[in-house]
């Protein structure tokens, strides 16, 4: 069985591509065969975050239009054996993706024995975002602790419940998991930022992970290495936990408390 | 808004204000979800008519479509300003 997971949010710039890259890499590290697909037609970026931008020859739209085979377009990751990337096209044609085309590609991935397909959704609620979620079995809803992100995510939850294959088949919509990213424990403690509990209450979906704001994410994108591979970074560790939870493990959520910055602590470590 | 409310609001941490505002808007948007696309437009037109007679705020009017057995019931409620039946 192939499981299709969409990484979505409504709002742009919240960490969907960062999360897609790390989740796909982390699941593949566990020996699962994983394809991660960039649905952001016209604004290809996943290739950069995965560090394979110079190896893109054919893309998702080429496959859909029959200009290349899926095998030709899938880029094999250099670090993790069982991981493959399908890049977005840089075309400006918004109708380049079709529902039938996307379905054909997903069916072929299933035939090729992929265990997981991760769909990196574009921002917005237009066609690209719709197609990224349409065939999904589950959704990772990426949210920042900030008003517009929370509101947009709630909108996306409405679409997952009503505008997907699962909802049309009466299978109860696509279940969503909350992935709260760019979390600042110190600002939450100061009452300046919505807490995990606030966002959980507002959206009413189970939490799959909390990723702290971290310098490691910028370093990761600069170097083209998904942050989950940086074991020294809090964000990387938080993504590793998230992968485990996505696959059913129960783990406590880390990095929720602000580091104590007392003098003694700084001198003696802590 | 009285001075006490004003002070209270100022002391409320920003995150708490964010949560309260979100709680309200999210509930409102959920209630309208799945309703016909003409609802927001109709709401604005109704508001314009009501405002010819009474001055009410934009958020004083609430439209709900509810299913009552076989029927869809359109429920419209308007909060009139305190102590003023008309102007
Ligand atoms: N946990 C984090 N800490 C710091 N920066 C982050 C974090 N997550 C994402 N970012 C940054 O936020 C920006 C948007 O991330 P991206 O994954 O491209 O979002 P999206 O795909 O939702 O548009 C990028 O510059 C990324 O480096
Ligand atoms: Mg993106």
PDB file of N, CA and C in Angstrom, chain A residues 1 15 24 60 155-156 180 228 237 240 246 248 250 266:
ATOM      1  N   UNK A   1       0.831  -1.218   0.000  1.00  0.00           N
ATOM      2  CA  UNK A   1       0.000   0.000   0.000  1.00  0.00           C
ATOM      3  C   UNK A   1       0.864   1.266   0.000  1.00  0.00           C
ATOM      4  N   UNK A  15       6.706  27.084   6.017  1.00  0.00           N
ATOM      5  CA  UNK A  15       7.608  25.944   6.224  1.00  0.00           C
ATOM      6  C   UNK A  15       7.158  24.641   5.577  1.00  0.00           C
ATOM      7  N   UNK A  24      10.177  13.667   4.198  1.00  0.00           N
ATOM      8  CA  UNK A  24      10.460  12.654   3.174  1.00  0.00           C
ATOM      9  C   UNK A  24      11.806  11.990   3.455  1.00  0.00           C
ATOM     10  N   UNK A  60       7.661  17.227 -13.206  1.00  0.00           N
ATOM     11  CA  UNK A  60       6.321  16.692 -12.999  1.00  0.00           C
ATOM     12  C   UNK A  60       5.426  16.931 -14.233  1.00  0.00           C
ATOM     13  N   UNK A 155      -9.148  27.149   7.188  1.00  0.00           N
ATOM     14  CA  UNK A 155      -9.767  27.130   5.860  1.00  0.00           C
ATOM     15  C   UNK A 155      -9.363  25.861   5.109  1.00  0.00           C
ATOM     16  N   UNK A 156      -8.063  25.550   5.186  1.00  0.00           N
ATOM     17  CA  UNK A 156      -7.542  24.347   4.524  1.00  0.00           C
ATOM     18  C   UNK A 156      -8.193  23.095   5.119  1.00  0.00           C
ATOM     19  N   UNK A 180       3.291  22.407  14.009  1.00  0.00           N
ATOM     20  CA  UNK A 180       3.497  23.806  14.366  1.00  0.00           C
ATOM     21  C   UNK A 180       4.971  24.137  14.182  1.00  0.00           C
ATOM     22  N   UNK A 228      16.693  17.834   8.748  1.00  0.00           N
ATOM     23  CA  UNK A 228      16.579  16.615   9.562  1.00  0.00           C
ATOM     24  C   UNK A 228      17.910  15.856   9.616  1.00  0.00           C
ATOM     25  N   UNK A 237      16.182  17.629  15.098  1.00  0.00           N
ATOM     26  CA  UNK A 237      15.719  16.623  16.066  1.00  0.00           C
ATOM     27  C   UNK A 237      14.196  16.614  16.168  1.00  0.00           C
ATOM     28  N   UNK A 240      12.868  14.697  13.344  1.00  0.00           N
ATOM     29  CA  UNK A 240      13.045  13.250  13.547  1.00  0.00           C
ATOM     30  C   UNK A 240      11.924  12.702  14.429  1.00  0.00           C
ATOM     31  N   UNK A 246       4.548  10.331  12.906  1.00  0.00           N
ATOM     32  CA  UNK A 246       3.760  10.104  11.686  1.00  0.00           C
ATOM     33  C   UNK A 246       3.620   8.616  11.414  1.00  0.00           C
ATOM     34  N   UNK A 248       3.511   6.388  13.650  1.00  0.00           N
ATOM     35  CA  UNK A 248       2.728   5.705  14.687  1.00  0.00           C
ATOM     36  C   UNK A 248       3.357   5.624  16.057  1.00  0.00           C
ATOM     37  N   UNK A 250       4.705   6.878  19.702  1.00  0.00           N
ATOM     38  CA  UNK A 250       4.310   7.936  20.637  1.00  0.00           C
ATOM     39  C   UNK A 250       5.576   8.525  21.243  1.00  0.00           C
ATOM     40  N   UNK A 266      24.811  29.751  32.487  1.00  0.00           N
ATOM     41  CA  UNK A 266      25.710  30.017  31.377  1.00  0.00           C
ATOM     42  C   UNK A 266      27.139  29.632  31.740  1.00  0.00           C
TER      43      UNK A 266
END
